[in-house]
Each structure stands twice: as structure tokens, then as C-alpha cells.
Amino acid sequence: MSATTNHATLIARAIVSLAMIFFFSAVCKSDPDLLFDHCVADTAAAAAFHFNGLPCIDPATARADHFATSALSEPTDPSATLFGFNATVTSPAASLPGANAQGLAMARIDLAPGGMAPLHSHPRASEVALVLSGGVLVGFADTSYRLYTQRLRAGEAFVFPRGMVHFMRNEDVSAPAVVLSGLNSQSPGAQLVPLSAFRTEPRLPDEVVKKTFRITGQDVQRIQRSLGGS
């Protein structure tokens, strides 16, 4: 076989290899992000449809008020809540239909004096938090367990990367604080660490919780009671 033939064969193989790479790259694209925690197939309800989001109205019937909301304008009273905070989140289904499929949500966080949004994460969104009033200590831990914290005053903002466990705490024990957050998912989800560990239904096995936190069975029961469980 001549050198020319060998060269042509190598070129042909390279072209085929590149074609296969492009083909499988197109076929094996990663799945789009879910807006739910899971999507289990319902094989018994063939006529049912479940959307990763919400269906759309006829664009010709859209109005300006579909893209506006007053859901975040009213303060809430977080003083009687478990951790001293309330979060009001916009939703295309309930308060902001124009945000559907835009990949965003907004939230108003009201913090009682000394109140706190405890350790939690948003599995489907990054968050930028802007303090509107008060002084707030914020922070998150990354996957190397490094902690990033910052004290914020009105007009200052902080970013929580997607999925990172984070918190907000009102450092003023005499006045409330208000935070406005933007999240890059219309369904960001929120998973509070203390409730995930001690208030699941059904409960996590005591042995799992005891070994995870290096505590006793009495400690588990005490913490469950303090979080409103039985």
C-alpha cells in the first residue's frame, strides 16, 4: 500500500471519527434542568400530561399586568415562625404569569429581630440577595467546606451559588430586616437542613441521625420536639 493510500485512509478514518463524535454529541445531550424534585413516569395514566413548567396562553391575549406583581409589596410578620423568618416567593401559577419559562423568580424575606433563615439550599437556582433594610449576616459553605460570610447593610448584595448551603441572620435584635432575592429558576426549591434531618415524613432512622450528628437518641427526640415535631 502506497504512502498516498495510507494518508487517504487516515484522513477517511478521522472524518468518520469526527462525524461519530458530532452525531453522539447531538444525540446524547444532557437533560434539561427539572423544575420538580423528580419526574416519575405514570404508565397507568397515558392521557395525563405533566409539563416541566406551565403551558402557555395564546400570545395574542397577553396583557401588561401578566408581567407585573404586587406579591412582594406587603410585609409579613415572621416573629411567630419557628426560625423568625418568612419568605414570599413569586410563582407563575399564583402571582407572576409573565415569568413562566423565563427561568427566574423573586423572593421577599422578612426577618424578625434576631431572626434567621436557617441553613438551607436551593437545588435548582443560584440566588442574589439584596438587603432592603436592616443589617444581615449572610454566608454559605462550598463543597470543600470553606465558609464565606459577609455583613450586609441596606443596598448591599451577596450571591449564593446554586445548591450551596447558606443562611441569612438579622443581627439587630430590636428591629426587623428585609431582603429581596432574585433566583434563576421559576421553581428554585428550598430544602432546610434542620427539617431535612429531623422533620422528614416518615422520619429518618434514629441510628442514621445519631451517627450523622454524633448525638444520642435523647438528643434526637429533643431536637425533633424543638422543631415542632412529636
One Martini backbone bead per residue (centre of mass of N, CA, C, O) as a GRO file, in nm:
protein
  230
    1MET     BB    1   0.096   0.036   0.024
    2SER     BB    2   0.082   0.354  -0.019
    3ALA     BB    3   0.127   0.660   0.120
    4THR     BB    4  -0.127   0.785  -0.005
    5THR     BB    5  -0.327   0.570   0.093
    6ASN     BB    6  -0.271   0.598   0.396
    7HIS     BB    7  -0.352   0.895   0.416
    8ALA     BB    8  -0.644   0.860   0.316
    9THR     BB    9  -0.730   0.664   0.539
   10LEU     BB   10  -0.681   0.851   0.782
   11ILE     BB   11  -0.875   1.072   0.691
   12ALA     BB   12  -1.129   0.898   0.682
   13ARG     BB   13  -1.123   0.814   0.982
   14ALA     BB   14  -1.135   1.100   1.097
   15ILE     BB   15  -1.408   1.176   0.973
   16VAL     BB   16  -1.571   0.950   1.105
   17SER     BB   17  -1.504   1.023   1.395
   18LEU     BB   18  -1.621   1.309   1.390
   19ALA     BB   19  -1.907   1.227   1.309
   20MET     BB   20  -1.959   1.053   1.562
   21ILE     BB   21  -1.920   1.277   1.770
   22PHE     BB   22  -2.145   1.466   1.665
   23PHE     BB   23  -2.374   1.264   1.684
   24PHE     BB   24  -2.352   1.197   1.995
   25SER     BB   25  -2.373   1.491   2.089
   26ALA     BB   26  -2.666   1.526   1.983
   27VAL     BB   27  -2.803   1.272   2.119
   28CYS     BB   28  -2.635   1.310   2.419
   29LYS     BB   29  -2.776   1.520   2.562
   30SER     BB   30  -2.845   1.685   2.820
   31ASP     BB   31  -3.066   1.733   3.041
   32PRO     BB   32  -3.292   1.925   3.145
   33ASP     BB   33  -3.391   2.106   3.388
   34LEU     BB   34  -3.574   2.063   3.655
   35LEU     BB   35  -3.880   2.182   3.837
   36PHE     BB   36  -3.848   1.918   3.995
   37ASP     BB   37  -3.745   1.662   4.197
   38HIS     BB   38  -3.926   1.472   4.005
   39CYS     BB   39  -4.011   1.218   3.719
   40VAL     BB   40  -4.241   0.993   3.732
   41ALA     BB   41  -4.373   0.752   3.553
   42ASP     BB   42  -4.717   0.716   3.431
   43THR     BB   43  -4.836   0.420   3.294
   44ALA     BB   44  -5.160   0.446   3.372
   45ALA     BB   45  -5.164   0.763   3.247
   46ALA     BB   46  -5.168   0.831   2.921
   47ALA     BB   47  -5.346   1.115   2.921
   48ALA     BB   48  -5.137   1.245   3.089
   49PHE     BB   49  -4.983   1.568   3.166
   50HIS     BB   50  -4.637   1.681   3.231
   51PHE     BB   51  -4.474   1.976   3.300
   52ASN     BB   52  -4.169   2.176   3.277
   53GLY     BB   53  -4.403   2.368   3.379
   54LEU     BB   54  -4.614   2.578   3.182
   55PRO     BB   55  -4.850   2.648   2.994
   56CYS     BB   56  -4.962   2.857   2.730
   57ILE     BB   57  -5.092   3.123   2.614
   58ASP     BB   58  -5.208   3.329   2.398
   59PRO     BB   59  -5.019   3.592   2.295
   60ALA     BB   60  -5.266   3.779   2.211
   61THR     BB   61  -5.372   3.782   2.535
   62ALA     BB   62  -5.162   3.950   2.647
   63ARG     BB   63  -5.068   4.146   2.934
   64ALA     BB   64  -4.909   4.364   3.136
   65ASP     BB   65  -5.007   4.230   3.414
   66HIS     BB   66  -4.853   3.955   3.365
   67PHE     BB   67  -4.561   4.125   3.434
   68ALA     BB   68  -4.689   4.185   3.718
   69THR     BB   69  -4.639   4.255   4.083
   70SER     BB   70  -4.749   4.265   4.452
   71ALA     BB   71  -4.640   4.021   4.635
   72LEU     BB   72  -4.378   4.200   4.768
   73SER     BB   73  -4.514   4.458   4.922
   74GLU     BB   74  -4.593   4.292   5.172
   75PRO     BB   75  -4.555   4.246   5.488
   76THR     BB   76  -4.447   4.016   5.730
   77ASP     BB   77  -4.482   3.804   6.028
   78PRO     BB   78  -4.200   3.626   6.176
   79SER     BB   79  -4.212   3.598   6.498
   80ALA     BB   80  -4.388   3.309   6.507
   81THR     BB   81  -4.178   3.153   6.384
   82LEU     BB   82  -3.939   2.920   6.419
   83PHE     BB   83  -3.689   3.132   6.295
   84GLY     BB   84  -3.780   3.431   6.208
   85PHE     BB   85  -3.916   3.374   5.909
   86ASN     BB   86  -4.018   3.496   5.577
   87ALA     BB   87  -4.120   3.370   5.245
   88THR     BB   88  -4.186   3.539   4.936
   89VAL     BB   89  -4.277   3.380   4.629
   90THR     BB   90  -4.283   3.373   4.311
   91SER     BB   91  -4.545   3.266   4.065
   92PRO     BB   92  -4.689   3.176   3.772
   93ALA     BB   93  -4.955   3.053   3.909
   94ALA     BB   94  -5.006   3.308   4.134
   95SER     BB   95  -4.827   3.609   4.054
   96LEU     BB   96  -4.632   3.558   3.764
   97PRO     BB   97  -4.700   3.469   3.448
   98GLY     BB   98  -4.462   3.613   3.279
   99ALA     BB   99  -4.229   3.410   3.410
  100ASN     BB  100  -4.277   3.187   3.235
  101ALA     BB  101  -3.985   3.033   3.114
  102GLN     BB  102  -3.753   3.247   3.232
  103GLY     BB  103  -3.581   3.154   3.484
  104LEU     BB  104  -3.743   3.302   3.736
  105ALA     BB  105  -3.732   3.458   4.069
  106MET     BB  106  -3.884   3.607   4.358
  107ALA     BB  107  -3.796   3.734   4.696
  108ARG     BB  108  -3.926   3.786   5.026
  109ILE     BB  109  -3.744   3.855   5.332
  110ASP     BB  110  -3.853   3.825   5.662
  111LEU     BB  111  -3.688   3.950   5.960
  112ALA     BB  112  -3.669   3.920   6.267
  113PRO     BB  113  -3.549   3.995   6.548
  114GLY     BB  114  -3.290   3.769   6.532
  115GLY     BB  115  -3.353   3.633   6.279
  116MET     BB  116  -3.363   3.327   6.058
  117ALA     BB  117  -3.233   3.172   5.777
  118PRO     BB  118  -3.155   2.876   5.770
  119LEU     BB  119  -3.004   2.621   5.672
  120HIS     BB  120  -2.993   2.609   5.309
  121SER     BB  121  -3.124   2.516   4.979
  122HIS     BB  122  -3.111   2.550   4.609
  123PRO     BB  123  -3.120   2.307   4.365
  124ARG     BB  124  -3.219   2.521   4.101
  125ALA     BB  125  -3.049   2.783   4.227
  126SER     BB  126  -2.939   3.089   4.221
  127GLU     BB  127  -2.853   3.373   4.446
  128VAL     BB  128  -2.956   3.715   4.499
  129ALA     BB  129  -2.902   3.936   4.779
  130LEU     BB  130  -3.095   4.224   4.890
  131VAL     BB  131  -3.078   4.474   5.112
  132LEU     BB  132  -3.330   4.695   5.232
  133SER     BB  133  -3.321   4.634   5.555
  134GLY     BB  134  -3.078   4.641   5.771
  135GLY     BB  135  -2.877   4.379   5.930
  136VAL     BB  136  -2.695   4.110   5.755
  137LEU     BB  137  -2.596   3.781   5.792
  138VAL     BB  138  -2.407   3.600   5.553
  139GLY     BB  139  -2.378   3.256   5.408
  140PHE     BB  140  -2.150   2.993   5.276
  141ALA     BB  141  -2.083   2.654   5.177
  142ASP     BB  142  -1.873   2.456   5.024
  143THR     BB  143  -1.741   2.144   4.909
  144SER     BB  144  -1.477   2.219   5.107
  145TYR     BB  145  -1.590   2.374   5.371
  146ARG     BB  146  -1.597   2.668   5.301
  147LEU     BB  147  -1.646   2.986   5.447
  148TYR     BB  148  -1.880   3.254   5.354
  149THR     BB  149  -1.891   3.587   5.484
  150GLN     BB  150  -2.133   3.870   5.539
  151ARG     BB  151  -2.199   4.205   5.607
  152LEU     BB  152  -2.513   4.368   5.558
  153ARG     BB  153  -2.653   4.649   5.415
  154ALA     BB  154  -2.831   4.867   5.280
  155GLY     BB  155  -2.772   4.795   4.928
  156GLU     BB  156  -2.652   4.515   4.970
  157ALA     BB  157  -2.492   4.222   4.818
  158PHE     BB  158  -2.535   3.855   4.757
  159VAL     BB  159  -2.402   3.537   4.655
  160PHE     BB  160  -2.559   3.216   4.594
  161PRO     BB  161  -2.477   2.932   4.496
  162ARG     BB  162  -2.577   2.662   4.361
  163GLY     BB  163  -2.669   2.437   4.626
  164MET     BB  164  -2.570   2.599   4.858
  165VAL     BB  165  -2.527   2.628   5.182
  166HIS     BB  166  -2.729   2.873   5.364
  167PHE     BB  167  -2.766   3.210   5.519
  168MET     BB  168  -2.974   3.434   5.733
  169ARG     BB  169  -2.908   3.713   5.969
  170ASN     BB  170  -3.041   3.913   6.210
  171GLU     BB  171  -2.845   4.133   6.412
  172ASP     BB  172  -3.102   4.274   6.504
  173VAL     BB  173  -3.292   4.268   6.818
  174SER     BB  174  -3.498   4.541   6.750
  175ALA     BB  175  -3.514   4.491   6.429
  176PRO     BB  176  -3.606   4.443   6.126
  177ALA     BB  177  -3.561   4.264   5.810
  178VAL     BB  178  -3.499   4.308   5.447
  179VAL     BB  179  -3.507   4.082   5.161
  180LEU     BB  180  -3.408   4.065   4.815
  181SER     BB  181  -3.457   3.806   4.573
  182GLY     BB  182  -3.283   3.634   4.308
  183LEU     BB  183  -3.377   3.360   4.082
  184ASN     BB  184  -3.274   3.107   3.824
  185SER     BB  185  -3.585   3.004   3.888
  186GLN     BB  186  -3.927   2.925   3.899
  187SER     BB  187  -3.819   2.652   4.077
  188PRO     BB  188  -3.586   2.640   4.323
  189GLY     BB  189  -3.627   2.554   4.588
  190ALA     BB  190  -3.632   2.430   4.944
  191GLN     BB  191  -3.383   2.310   5.188
  192LEU     BB  192  -3.392   2.242   5.519
  193VAL     BB  193  -3.174   2.106   5.725
  194PRO     BB  194  -3.333   2.050   5.993
  195LEU     BB  195  -3.580   1.916   5.846
  196SER     BB  196  -3.425   1.696   5.686
  197ALA     BB  197  -3.318   1.557   5.961
  198PHE     BB  198  -3.601   1.593   6.174
  199ARG     BB  199  -3.887   1.629   5.960
  200THR     BB  200  -3.953   1.389   5.817
  201GLU     BB  201  -4.179   1.192   5.592
  202PRO     BB  202  -4.068   0.986   5.726
  203ARG     BB  203  -3.846   0.922   5.947
  204LEU     BB  204  -3.544   0.901   6.017
  205PRO     BB  205  -3.333   0.698   6.130
  206ASP     BB  206  -3.186   0.723   6.431
  207GLU     BB  207  -2.908   0.601   6.354
  208VAL     BB  208  -2.847   0.804   6.134
  209VAL     BB  209  -2.860   1.064   6.305
  210LYS     BB  210  -2.663   0.987   6.529
  211LYS     BB  211  -2.413   0.936   6.341
  212THR     BB  212  -2.410   1.206   6.191
  213PHE     BB  213  -2.413   1.396   6.482
  214ARG     BB  214  -2.316   1.264   6.742
  215ILE     BB  215  -2.578   1.151   6.900
  216THR     BB  216  -2.851   1.086   7.082
  217GLY     BB  217  -3.169   0.983   7.120
  218GLN     BB  218  -3.247   1.222   7.305
  219ASP     BB  219  -3.151   1.441   7.111
  220VAL     BB  220  -3.340   1.380   6.881
  221GLN     BB  221  -3.606   1.430   7.037
  222ARG     BB  222  -3.546   1.718   7.125
  223ILE     BB  223  -3.514   1.840   6.842
  224GLN     BB  224  -3.788   1.759   6.730
  225ARG     BB  225  -3.952   1.923   6.937
  226SER     BB  226  -3.816   2.206   6.873
  227LEU     BB  227  -3.938   2.167   6.559
  228GLY     BB  228  -4.250   2.052   6.613
  229GLY     BB  229  -4.242   1.771   6.696
  230SER     BB  230  -4.305   1.426   6.844
   0.00000   0.00000   0.00000
